[in-house]
Amino acid sequence: MKYRRIGSVTVSAIGLGAMPLSIERRPDEDRAIATVHAALEAGITLIDTADSYHWHADERGHNELLVARALARYGGDTSDVLVATKGGRGRPGDGSWTVDGTPAHLKQAAEASRKRLGVEAIGLYQLHKPDPDVPWAETVGALRELLDAGTIRAAGISNVTTDQIHEAQAILGDALVSVQNQYSPAVRDAEPALELSARLGLAFLPWSPLGGISRSSLDGPSGPTSAGTAFHRIAADHGVSPQRLTLAWLLARSPHVIPVPGASRPASIRDSAKATEVALDTAELAELAELEL
């Protein structure tokens, strides 16, 4: 495993996206726990979760509680694991997603997440999505208050524009450490946010990083499926899965990129973790950068 930085914390260059363990078509708890343990055994020290990663309306925090149980049951040392959670979205239970960026909601949500994770302070708390009905400065101001209160140690923002990144940094200063936007071979419109994050020294955590290749993990769909692309051909040349090759490409985009592929099987995250072992040459990187899916 190779490592990168999120603020002052060193984490594995590949994280575990824990969402598939709690939403629709989720595995049973034994397999979910085994998936988290497989990630830890592979050297992964970043786990991405959120209070809204659940299926039914009455189980907010399902994924956070699951991650906490998995860490507690792991036989090895987990002191270097950073659990990054998010707040500001909801799931009514009908498959839809809601947004609530009001300061009151975020403060309440962060405290509830802290208790579910069983920590004194959340290592990284990220705003899940801007609320169009709440001024951005007010929402980010709530993160500032959570930092000052000691509820969270570092802050991040997700699904944001470059203007929102600038404004958030003006409010949060060095406490803003990450940006989490969708970015993959098929979805590259977050390129400006990636470039700005790199210039500002912020970690960039692509969500759904395997979109367009085949699946967001080896066992969960992520948008349209492509086959026979340069990603597949170059993966075959390296003797690795297209998913692993894609994560290696993302790592090569910038030293600030830390992909968080989802997984619901141990085999999926073991394969993803090995992306740090794949070296792409200049010609391969140029071909993959120009590919349109």
PDB file of C-alpha atoms in Angstrom:
ATOM      1  CA  MET A   1       0.000   0.000   0.000  1.00  0.00           C
ATOM      2  CA  LYS A   2       1.113   3.548  -0.726  1.00  0.00           C
ATOM      3  CA  TYR A   3       0.012   6.559   1.291  1.00  0.00           C
ATOM      4  CA  ARG A   4      -1.180  10.106   0.784  1.00  0.00           C
ATOM      5  CA  ARG A   5      -2.210  13.030   2.960  1.00  0.00           C
ATOM      6  CA  ILE A   6      -5.536  14.442   4.065  1.00  0.00           C
ATOM      7  CA  GLY A   7      -4.593  17.560   5.942  1.00  0.00           C
ATOM      8  CA  SER A   8      -2.154  16.493   8.654  1.00  0.00           C
ATOM      9  CA  VAL A   9      -3.203  12.818   8.515  1.00  0.00           C
ATOM     10  CA  THR A  10      -1.522  10.112   6.439  1.00  0.00           C
ATOM     11  CA  VAL A  11      -3.928   7.592   4.904  1.00  0.00           C
ATOM     12  CA  SER A  12      -3.817   4.811   2.348  1.00  0.00           C
ATOM     13  CA  ALA A  13      -3.870   6.007  -1.255  1.00  0.00           C
ATOM     14  CA  ILE A  14      -7.023   3.914  -1.796  1.00  0.00           C
ATOM     15  CA  GLY A  15      -9.970   4.191   0.591  1.00  0.00           C
ATOM     16  CA  LEU A  16     -13.009   2.020   1.158  1.00  0.00           C
ATOM     17  CA  GLY A  17     -16.363   3.446   0.117  1.00  0.00           C
ATOM     18  CA  ALA A  18     -18.656   1.762   2.637  1.00  0.00           C
ATOM     19  CA  MET A  19     -21.984   2.878   1.140  1.00  0.00           C
ATOM     20  CA  PRO A  20     -22.785  -0.438  -0.669  1.00  0.00           C
ATOM     21  CA  LEU A  21     -22.744  -2.190   2.700  1.00  0.00           C
ATOM     22  CA  SER A  22     -25.890  -0.376   3.853  1.00  0.00           C
ATOM     23  CA  ILE A  23     -28.062   0.679   0.918  1.00  0.00           C
ATOM     24  CA  GLU A  24     -30.322  -1.313  -1.393  1.00  0.00           C
ATOM     25  CA  ARG A  25     -29.052  -4.804  -2.300  1.00  0.00           C
ATOM     26  CA  ARG A  26     -26.689  -4.657   0.668  1.00  0.00           C
ATOM     27  CA  PRO A  27     -24.989  -7.842   1.850  1.00  0.00           C
ATOM     28  CA  ASP A  28     -25.742  -9.522   5.157  1.00  0.00           C
ATOM     29  CA  GLU A  29     -23.818  -8.222   8.139  1.00  0.00           C
ATOM     30  CA  ASP A  30     -21.279 -11.041   8.207  1.00  0.00           C
ATOM     31  CA  ARG A  31     -20.192 -10.309   4.640  1.00  0.00           C
ATOM     32  CA  ALA A  32     -20.259  -6.572   5.280  1.00  0.00           C
ATOM     33  CA  ILE A  33     -17.991  -6.935   8.311  1.00  0.00           C
ATOM     34  CA  ALA A  34     -15.718  -9.251   6.330  1.00  0.00           C
ATOM     35  CA  THR A  35     -15.461  -6.611   3.596  1.00  0.00           C
ATOM     36  CA  VAL A  36     -14.312  -3.949   6.050  1.00  0.00           C
ATOM     37  CA  HIS A  37     -11.828  -6.391   7.594  1.00  0.00           C
ATOM     38  CA  ALA A  38     -10.494  -7.295   4.145  1.00  0.00           C
ATOM     39  CA  ALA A  39      -9.880  -3.604   3.489  1.00  0.00           C
ATOM     40  CA  LEU A  40      -7.958  -3.250   6.735  1.00  0.00           C
ATOM     41  CA  GLU A  41      -5.919  -6.359   5.997  1.00  0.00           C
ATOM     42  CA  ALA A  42      -5.048  -4.917   2.574  1.00  0.00           C
ATOM     43  CA  GLY A  43      -3.595  -1.821   4.249  1.00  0.00           C
ATOM     44  CA  ILE A  44      -6.529   0.532   3.733  1.00  0.00           C
ATOM     45  CA  THR A  45      -6.720   3.167   6.466  1.00  0.00           C
ATOM     46  CA  LEU A  46      -9.464   5.431   5.079  1.00  0.00           C
ATOM     47  CA  ILE A  47     -13.134   4.473   5.332  1.00  0.00           C
ATOM     48  CA  ASP A  48     -15.756   6.731   3.756  1.00  0.00           C
ATOM     49  CA  THR A  49     -19.271   6.716   5.219  1.00  0.00           C
ATOM     50  CA  ALA A  50     -22.233   9.047   5.843  1.00  0.00           C
ATOM     51  CA  ASP A  51     -25.253   9.247   8.105  1.00  0.00           C
ATOM     52  CA  SER A  52     -27.497   8.936   5.031  1.00  0.00           C
ATOM     53  CA  TYR A  53     -25.994   5.649   3.860  1.00  0.00           C
ATOM     54  CA  HIS A  54     -28.948   3.469   4.728  1.00  0.00           C
ATOM     55  CA  TRP A  55     -31.898   1.834   3.022  1.00  0.00           C
ATOM     56  CA  HIS A  56     -35.046   2.262   5.116  1.00  0.00           C
ATOM     57  CA  ALA A  57     -36.342   5.516   6.522  1.00  0.00           C
ATOM     58  CA  ASP A  58     -35.951   4.518  10.172  1.00  0.00           C
ATOM     59  CA  GLU A  59     -32.289   3.463  10.064  1.00  0.00           C
ATOM     60  CA  ARG A  60     -30.296   6.686   9.695  1.00  0.00           C
ATOM     61  CA  GLY A  61     -26.680   6.030  10.561  1.00  0.00           C
ATOM     62  CA  HIS A  62     -26.822   2.342   9.564  1.00  0.00           C
ATOM     63  CA  ASN A  63     -23.476   2.529   7.769  1.00  0.00           C
ATOM     64  CA  GLU A  64     -21.736   4.472  10.533  1.00  0.00           C
ATOM     65  CA  LEU A  65     -22.858   1.913  13.118  1.00  0.00           C
ATOM     66  CA  LEU A  66     -21.761  -0.922  10.839  1.00  0.00           C
ATOM     67  CA  VAL A  67     -18.307   0.591  10.342  1.00  0.00           C
ATOM     68  CA  ALA A  68     -17.965   1.128  14.097  1.00  0.00           C
ATOM     69  CA  ARG A  69     -18.878  -2.510  14.778  1.00  0.00           C
ATOM     70  CA  ALA A  70     -16.459  -3.757  12.138  1.00  0.00           C
ATOM     71  CA  LEU A  71     -13.593  -1.768  13.623  1.00  0.00           C
ATOM     72  CA  ALA A  72     -14.439  -2.930  17.131  1.00  0.00           C
ATOM     73  CA  ARG A  73     -14.444  -6.588  16.032  1.00  0.00           C
ATOM     74  CA  TYR A  74     -11.180  -6.369  14.096  1.00  0.00           C
ATOM     75  CA  GLY A  75      -8.378  -8.219  15.777  1.00  0.00           C
ATOM     76  CA  GLY A  76      -5.612  -5.844  14.730  1.00  0.00           C
ATOM     77  CA  ASP A  77      -4.652  -2.253  15.462  1.00  0.00           C
ATOM     78  CA  THR A  78      -7.059   0.335  14.013  1.00  0.00           C
ATOM     79  CA  SER A  79      -5.575   3.439  15.621  1.00  0.00           C
ATOM     80  CA  ASP A  80      -4.360   4.735  12.248  1.00  0.00           C
ATOM     81  CA  VAL A  81      -7.749   4.351  10.510  1.00  0.00           C
ATOM     82  CA  LEU A  82      -9.455   7.596   9.508  1.00  0.00           C
ATOM     83  CA  VAL A  83     -13.231   7.287   9.332  1.00  0.00           C
ATOM     84  CA  ALA A  84     -14.590  10.122   7.204  1.00  0.00           C
ATOM     85  CA  THR A  85     -18.313  10.672   7.492  1.00  0.00           C
ATOM     86  CA  LYS A  86     -20.712  13.146   5.904  1.00  0.00           C
ATOM     87  CA  GLY A  87     -23.847  15.040   6.841  1.00  0.00           C
ATOM     88  CA  GLY A  88     -26.410  17.189   5.097  1.00  0.00           C
ATOM     89  CA  ARG A  89     -28.417  14.604   3.164  1.00  0.00           C
ATOM     90  CA  GLY A  90     -31.318  12.325   4.013  1.00  0.00           C
ATOM     91  CA  ARG A  91     -33.085   9.258   2.651  1.00  0.00           C
ATOM     92  CA  PRO A  92     -36.862   9.098   3.232  1.00  0.00           C
ATOM     93  CA  GLY A  93     -36.900   5.388   2.412  1.00  0.00           C
ATOM     94  CA  ASP A  94     -38.440   5.609  -1.062  1.00  0.00           C
ATOM     95  CA  GLY A  95     -35.098   5.630  -2.874  1.00  0.00           C
ATOM     96  CA  SER A  96     -34.876   9.415  -3.066  1.00  0.00           C
ATOM     97  CA  TRP A  97     -32.310  11.720  -1.465  1.00  0.00           C
ATOM     98  CA  THR A  98     -32.982  15.001   0.323  1.00  0.00           C
ATOM     99  CA  VAL A  99     -30.673  17.907   1.209  1.00  0.00           C
ATOM    100  CA  ASP A 100     -30.541  19.889   4.456  1.00  0.00           C
ATOM    101  CA  GLY A 101     -27.640  22.290   4.866  1.00  0.00           C
ATOM    102  CA  THR A 102     -29.064  24.348   7.698  1.00  0.00           C
ATOM    103  CA  PRO A 103     -26.597  24.963  10.535  1.00  0.00           C
ATOM    104  CA  ALA A 104     -29.005  23.512  13.097  1.00  0.00           C
ATOM    105  CA  HIS A 105     -29.311  20.258  11.169  1.00  0.00           C
ATOM    106  CA  LEU A 106     -25.576  19.894  10.558  1.00  0.00           C
ATOM    107  CA  LYS A 107     -24.691  20.445  14.210  1.00  0.00           C
ATOM    108  CA  GLN A 108     -27.252  17.899  15.325  1.00  0.00           C
ATOM    109  CA  ALA A 109     -26.217  15.443  12.608  1.00  0.00           C
ATOM    110  CA  ALA A 110     -22.508  15.711  13.413  1.00  0.00           C
ATOM    111  CA  GLU A 111     -23.077  15.071  17.098  1.00  0.00           C
ATOM    112  CA  ALA A 112     -25.241  12.040  16.281  1.00  0.00           C
ATOM    113  CA  SER A 113     -22.557  10.718  13.914  1.00  0.00           C
ATOM    114  CA  ARG A 114     -19.878  11.204  16.561  1.00  0.00           C
ATOM    115  CA  LYS A 115     -21.868   9.105  19.020  1.00  0.00           C
ATOM    116  CA  ARG A 116     -22.578   6.360  16.478  1.00  0.00           C
ATOM    117  CA  LEU A 117     -18.907   6.121  15.576  1.00  0.00           C
ATOM    118  CA  GLY A 118     -17.993   6.036  19.256  1.00  0.00           C
ATOM    119  CA  VAL A 119     -15.278   8.695  19.041  1.00  0.00           C
ATOM    120  CA  GLU A 120     -14.438  11.821  21.000  1.00  0.00           C
ATOM    121  CA  ALA A 121     -14.195  13.793  17.762  1.00  0.00           C
ATOM    122  CA  ILE A 122     -14.866  12.890  14.129  1.00  0.00           C
ATOM    123  CA  GLY A 123     -11.585  12.701  12.237  1.00  0.00           C
ATOM    124  CA  LEU A 124     -13.011  14.120   9.005  1.00  0.00           C
ATOM    125  CA  TYR A 125     -16.536  15.489   8.622  1.00  0.00           C
ATOM    126  CA  GLN A 126     -17.666  16.420   5.129  1.00  0.00           C
ATOM    127  CA  LEU A 127     -20.694  18.374   3.983  1.00  0.00           C
ATOM    128  CA  HIS A 128     -22.490  15.919   1.713  1.00  0.00           C
ATOM    129  CA  LYS A 129     -23.999  18.432  -0.710  1.00  0.00           C
ATOM    130  CA  PRO A 130     -24.709  22.187  -0.813  1.00  0.00           C
ATOM    131  CA  ASP A 131     -28.275  23.105   0.003  1.00  0.00           C
ATOM    132  CA  PRO A 132     -29.639  25.516  -2.650  1.00  0.00           C
ATOM    133  CA  ASP A 133     -32.023  26.964  -0.061  1.00  0.00           C
ATOM    134  CA  VAL A 134     -29.318  27.880   2.459  1.00  0.00           C
ATOM    135  CA  PRO A 135     -26.576  30.485   1.883  1.00  0.00           C
ATOM    136  CA  TRP A 136     -23.284  28.665   1.382  1.00  0.00           C
ATOM    137  CA  ALA A 137     -21.508  30.784   3.971  1.00  0.00           C
ATOM    138  CA  GLU A 138     -24.073  29.767   6.611  1.00  0.00           C
ATOM    139  CA  THR A 139     -23.658  26.080   5.874  1.00  0.00           C
ATOM    140  CA  VAL A 140     -19.866  26.250   5.911  1.00  0.00           C
ATOM    141  CA  GLY A 141     -20.078  28.394   9.022  1.00  0.00           C
ATOM    142  CA  ALA A 142     -21.679  25.440  10.796  1.00  0.00           C
ATOM    143  CA  LEU A 143     -18.598  23.371   9.988  1.00  0.00           C
ATOM    144  CA  ARG A 144     -16.494  26.146  11.509  1.00  0.00           C
ATOM    145  CA  GLU A 145     -18.572  25.968  14.685  1.00  0.00           C
ATOM    146  CA  LEU A 146     -18.218  22.183  14.829  1.00  0.00           C
ATOM    147  CA  LEU A 147     -14.452  22.567  14.553  1.00  0.00           C
ATOM    148  CA  ASP A 148     -14.359  25.187  17.278  1.00  0.00           C
ATOM    149  CA  ALA A 149     -16.504  23.005  19.535  1.00  0.00           C
ATOM    150  CA  GLY A 150     -14.191  20.022  19.060  1.00  0.00           C
ATOM    151  CA  THR A 151     -16.917  17.839  17.577  1.00  0.00           C
ATOM    152  CA  ILE A 152     -14.851  17.358  14.411  1.00  0.00           C
ATOM    153  CA  ARG A 153     -11.086  17.562  13.806  1.00  0.00           C
ATOM    154  CA  ALA A 154     -11.118  18.452  10.096  1.00  0.00           C
ATOM    155  CA  ALA A 155     -13.685  19.456   7.495  1.00  0.00           C
ATOM    156  CA  GLY A 156     -14.399  18.595   3.886  1.00  0.00           C
ATOM    157  CA  ILE A 157     -16.970  19.506   1.249  1.00  0.00           C
ATOM    158  CA  SER A 158     -18.606  17.371  -1.422  1.00  0.00           C
ATOM    159  CA  ASN A 159     -20.361  17.961  -4.742  1.00  0.00           C
ATOM    160  CA  VAL A 160     -19.061  21.516  -4.969  1.00  0.00           C
ATOM    161  CA  THR A 161     -17.956  24.084  -7.537  1.00  0.00           C
ATOM    162  CA  THR A 162     -14.622  25.863  -7.616  1.00  0.00           C
ATOM    163  CA  ASP A 163     -16.257  29.048  -6.307  1.00  0.00           C
ATOM    164  CA  GLN A 164     -17.653  27.111  -3.364  1.00  0.00           C
ATOM    165  CA  ILE A 165     -14.220  25.642  -2.656  1.00  0.00           C
ATOM    166  CA  HIS A 166     -12.684  29.130  -2.550  1.00  0.00           C
ATOM    167  CA  GLU A 167     -15.417  30.448  -0.278  1.00  0.00           C
ATOM    168  CA  ALA A 168     -15.196  27.466   2.050  1.00  0.00           C
ATOM    169  CA  GLN A 169     -11.451  27.845   2.399  1.00  0.00           C
ATOM    170  CA  ALA A 170     -11.861  31.520   3.238  1.00  0.00           C
ATOM    171  CA  ILE A 171     -14.125  30.496   6.130  1.00  0.00           C
ATOM    172  CA  LEU A 172     -12.390  27.321   7.294  1.00  0.00           C
ATOM    173  CA  GLY A 173      -8.742  28.046   6.511  1.00  0.00           C
ATOM    174  CA  ASP A 174      -6.389  25.109   7.049  1.00  0.00           C
ATOM    175  CA  ALA A 175      -9.204  23.088   8.636  1.00  0.00           C
ATOM    176  CA  LEU A 176     -10.619  22.504   5.138  1.00  0.00           C
ATOM    177  CA  VAL A 177      -8.705  19.424   4.006  1.00  0.00           C
ATOM    178  CA  SER A 178     -10.774  17.609   1.364  1.00  0.00           C
ATOM    179  CA  VAL A 179     -13.093  17.853  -1.617  1.00  0.00           C
ATOM    180  CA  GLN A 180     -15.223  14.872  -2.618  1.00  0.00           C
ATOM    181  CA  ASN A 181     -16.788  15.145  -6.082  1.00  0.00           C
ATOM    182  CA  GLN A 182     -17.834  12.599  -8.647  1.00  0.00           C
ATOM    183  CA  TYR A 183     -14.941  11.869 -10.997  1.00  0.00           C
ATOM    184  CA  SER A 184     -14.314   8.827 -13.191  1.00  0.00           C
ATOM    185  CA  PRO A 185     -13.457   7.823 -16.760  1.00  0.00           C
ATOM    186  CA  ALA A 186     -17.060   8.575 -17.744  1.00  0.00           C
ATOM    187  CA  VAL A 187     -17.601  11.686 -15.604  1.00  0.00           C
ATOM    188  CA  ARG A 188     -14.795  14.231 -15.794  1.00  0.00           C
ATOM    189  CA  ASP A 189     -16.562  17.553 -15.373  1.00  0.00           C
ATOM    190  CA  ALA A 190     -14.989  17.906 -11.916  1.00  0.00           C
ATOM    191  CA  GLU A 191     -11.565  18.420 -13.509  1.00  0.00           C
ATOM    192  CA  PRO A 192     -11.485  22.121 -12.481  1.00  0.00           C
ATOM    193  CA  ALA A 193     -12.286  21.156  -8.880  1.00  0.00           C
ATOM    194  CA  LEU A 194      -9.548  18.525  -8.950  1.00  0.00           C
ATOM    195  CA  GLU A 195      -6.998  21.011 -10.294  1.00  0.00           C
ATOM    196  CA  LEU A 196      -7.991  23.658  -7.758  1.00  0.00           C
ATOM    197  CA  SER A 197      -7.820  21.145  -4.913  1.00  0.00           C
ATOM    198  CA  ALA A 198      -4.290  20.227  -5.939  1.00  0.00           C
ATOM    199  CA  ARG A 199      -3.232  23.881  -6.059  1.00  0.00           C
ATOM    200  CA  LEU A 200      -4.706  24.489  -2.607  1.00  0.00           C
ATOM    201  CA  GLY A 201      -3.207  21.324  -1.127  1.00  0.00           C
ATOM    202  CA  LEU A 202      -6.590  19.681  -0.543  1.00  0.00           C
ATOM    203  CA  ALA A 203      -7.157  15.957  -0.880  1.00  0.00           C
ATOM    204  CA  PHE A 204      -9.514  15.126  -3.755  1.00  0.00           C
ATOM    205  CA  LEU A 205     -11.647  12.041  -3.099  1.00  0.00           C
ATOM    206  CA  PRO A 206     -13.446  10.903  -6.277  1.00  0.00           C
ATOM    207  CA  TRP A 207     -16.751   9.215  -5.561  1.00  0.00           C
ATOM    208  CA  SER A 208     -18.036   6.563  -7.950  1.00  0.00           C
ATOM    209  CA  PRO A 209     -14.478   6.433  -9.333  1.00  0.00           C
ATOM    210  CA  LEU A 210     -15.149   3.459 -11.614  1.00  0.00           C
ATOM    211  CA  GLY A 211     -18.155   4.946 -13.398  1.00  0.00           C
ATOM    212  CA  GLY A 212     -18.227   4.019 -17.067  1.00  0.00           C
ATOM    213  CA  ILE A 213     -15.752   1.166 -16.843  1.00  0.00           C
ATOM    214  CA  SER A 214     -18.158  -1.468 -15.609  1.00  0.00           C
ATOM    215  CA  ARG A 215     -19.117  -1.045 -11.952  1.00  0.00           C
ATOM    216  CA  SER A 216     -18.503   1.269  -9.034  1.00  0.00           C
ATOM    217  CA  SER A 217     -17.103  -1.773  -7.285  1.00  0.00           C
ATOM    218  CA  LEU A 218     -16.737  -5.260  -8.644  1.00  0.00           C
ATOM    219  CA  ASP A 219     -20.290  -5.900  -7.538  1.00  0.00           C
ATOM    220  CA  GLY A 220     -22.335  -2.718  -7.794  1.00  0.00           C
ATOM    221  CA  PRO A 221     -23.563  -0.723 -10.817  1.00  0.00           C
ATOM    222  CA  SER A 222     -22.405   2.808 -11.548  1.00  0.00           C
ATOM    223  CA  GLY A 223     -23.970   4.328 -14.610  1.00  0.00           C
ATOM    224  CA  PRO A 224     -23.646   2.981 -18.140  1.00  0.00           C
ATOM    225  CA  THR A 225     -21.350   0.041 -18.740  1.00  0.00           C
ATOM    226  CA  SER A 226     -18.560   0.281 -21.285  1.00  0.00           C
ATOM    227  CA  ALA A 227     -16.496  -2.599 -22.625  1.00  0.00           C
ATOM    228  CA  GLY A 228     -13.542  -2.863 -24.933  1.00  0.00           C
ATOM    229  CA  THR A 229     -12.207   0.607 -24.155  1.00  0.00           C
ATOM    230  CA  ALA A 230      -8.553   1.538 -23.782  1.00  0.00           C
ATOM    231  CA  PHE A 231      -9.000   1.013 -20.043  1.00  0.00           C
ATOM    232  CA  HIS A 232      -9.918  -2.625 -20.689  1.00  0.00           C
ATOM    233  CA  ARG A 233      -7.133  -3.168 -23.235  1.00  0.00           C
ATOM    234  CA  ILE A 234      -4.406  -1.590 -21.109  1.00  0.00           C
ATOM    235  CA  ALA A 235      -5.656  -3.495 -18.077  1.00  0.00           C
ATOM    236  CA  ALA A 236      -5.276  -6.734 -20.031  1.00  0.00           C
ATOM    237  CA  ASP A 237      -1.743  -5.691 -21.011  1.00  0.00           C
ATOM    238  CA  HIS A 238      -0.910  -5.281 -17.316  1.00  0.00           C
ATOM    239  CA  GLY A 239      -2.718  -8.467 -16.326  1.00  0.00           C
ATOM    240  CA  VAL A 240      -5.080  -6.661 -13.961  1.00  0.00           C
ATOM    241  CA  SER A 241      -8.819  -5.945 -13.792  1.00  0.00           C
ATOM    242  CA  PRO A 242     -10.197  -2.843 -15.572  1.00  0.00           C
ATOM    243  CA  GLN A 243     -11.286  -1.609 -12.153  1.00  0.00           C
ATOM    244  CA  ARG A 244      -7.770  -1.801 -10.729  1.00  0.00           C
ATOM    245  CA  LEU A 245      -6.344  -0.130 -13.830  1.00  0.00           C
ATOM    246  CA  THR A 246      -8.884   2.696 -13.527  1.00  0.00           C
ATOM    247  CA  LEU A 247      -7.945   3.367  -9.920  1.00  0.00           C
ATOM    248  CA  ALA A 248      -4.273   3.452 -10.931  1.00  0.00           C
ATOM    249  CA  TRP A 249      -5.155   6.027 -13.591  1.00  0.00           C
ATOM    250  CA  LEU A 250      -6.952   8.140 -10.997  1.00  0.00           C
ATOM    251  CA  LEU A 251      -3.952   7.969  -8.667  1.00  0.00           C
ATOM    252  CA  ALA A 252      -1.768   9.196 -11.508  1.00  0.00           C
ATOM    253  CA  ARG A 253      -4.011  12.206 -12.134  1.00  0.00           C
ATOM    254  CA  SER A 254      -2.605  13.991  -9.084  1.00  0.00           C
ATOM    255  CA  PRO A 255      -0.787  13.120  -5.846  1.00  0.00           C
ATOM    256  CA  HIS A 256      -3.776  14.691  -4.092  1.00  0.00           C
ATOM    257  CA  VAL A 257      -6.269  12.133  -5.471  1.00  0.00           C
ATOM    258  CA  ILE A 258      -7.455   9.411  -3.083  1.00  0.00           C
ATOM    259  CA  PRO A 259     -10.151   7.234  -4.720  1.00  0.00           C
ATOM    260  CA  VAL A 260     -12.771   5.638  -2.455  1.00  0.00           C
ATOM    261  CA  PRO A 261     -14.235   2.765  -4.495  1.00  0.00           C
ATOM    262  CA  GLY A 262     -17.300   1.079  -3.072  1.00  0.00           C
ATOM    263  CA  ALA A 263     -17.306  -2.606  -2.264  1.00  0.00           C
ATOM    264  CA  SER A 264     -19.687  -5.166  -0.842  1.00  0.00           C
ATOM    265  CA  ARG A 265     -17.421  -8.213  -1.091  1.00  0.00           C
ATOM    266  CA  PRO A 266     -13.944  -8.808   0.351  1.00  0.00           C
ATOM    267  CA  ALA A 267     -12.608  -9.719  -3.114  1.00  0.00           C
ATOM    268  CA  SER A 268     -13.680  -6.343  -4.498  1.00  0.00           C
ATOM    269  CA  ILE A 269     -11.734  -4.218  -2.049  1.00  0.00           C
ATOM    270  CA  ARG A 270      -8.700  -6.508  -2.144  1.00  0.00           C
ATOM    271  CA  ASP A 271      -8.542  -5.980  -5.893  1.00  0.00           C
ATOM    272  CA  SER A 272      -8.963  -2.201  -5.537  1.00  0.00           C
ATOM    273  CA  ALA A 273      -6.249  -1.950  -2.894  1.00  0.00           C
ATOM    274  CA  LYS A 274      -3.691  -3.363  -5.325  1.00  0.00           C
ATOM    275  CA  ALA A 275      -4.152  -0.375  -7.663  1.00  0.00           C
ATOM    276  CA  THR A 276      -1.178   1.289  -5.968  1.00  0.00           C
ATOM    277  CA  GLU A 277       1.025  -1.436  -7.478  1.00  0.00           C
ATOM    278  CA  VAL A 278       0.117  -0.580 -11.090  1.00  0.00           C
ATOM    279  CA  ALA A 279       2.510   1.788 -12.899  1.00  0.00           C
ATOM    280  CA  LEU A 280       1.280   3.443 -16.105  1.00  0.00           C
ATOM    281  CA  ASP A 281       3.704   4.932 -18.607  1.00  0.00           C
ATOM    282  CA  THR A 282       3.393   8.326 -20.283  1.00  0.00           C
ATOM    283  CA  ALA A 283       1.829   6.972 -23.471  1.00  0.00           C
ATOM    284  CA  GLU A 284      -0.782   4.979 -21.574  1.00  0.00           C
ATOM    285  CA  LEU A 285      -1.703   7.955 -19.419  1.00  0.00           C
ATOM    286  CA  ALA A 286      -2.060  10.182 -22.478  1.00  0.00           C
ATOM    287  CA  GLU A 287      -4.323   7.678 -24.220  1.00  0.00           C
ATOM    288  CA  LEU A 288      -6.538   7.254 -21.162  1.00  0.00           C
ATOM    289  CA  ALA A 289      -6.746  11.003 -20.591  1.00  0.00           C
ATOM    290  CA  GLU A 290      -8.128  11.576 -24.086  1.00  0.00           C
ATOM    291  CA  LEU A 291     -10.608   8.695 -24.050  1.00  0.00           C
ATOM    292  CA  GLU A 292     -14.295   9.618 -24.119  1.00  0.00           C
ATOM    293  CA  LEU A 293     -16.795   7.042 -22.861  1.00  0.00           C
TER     294      LEU A 293
END
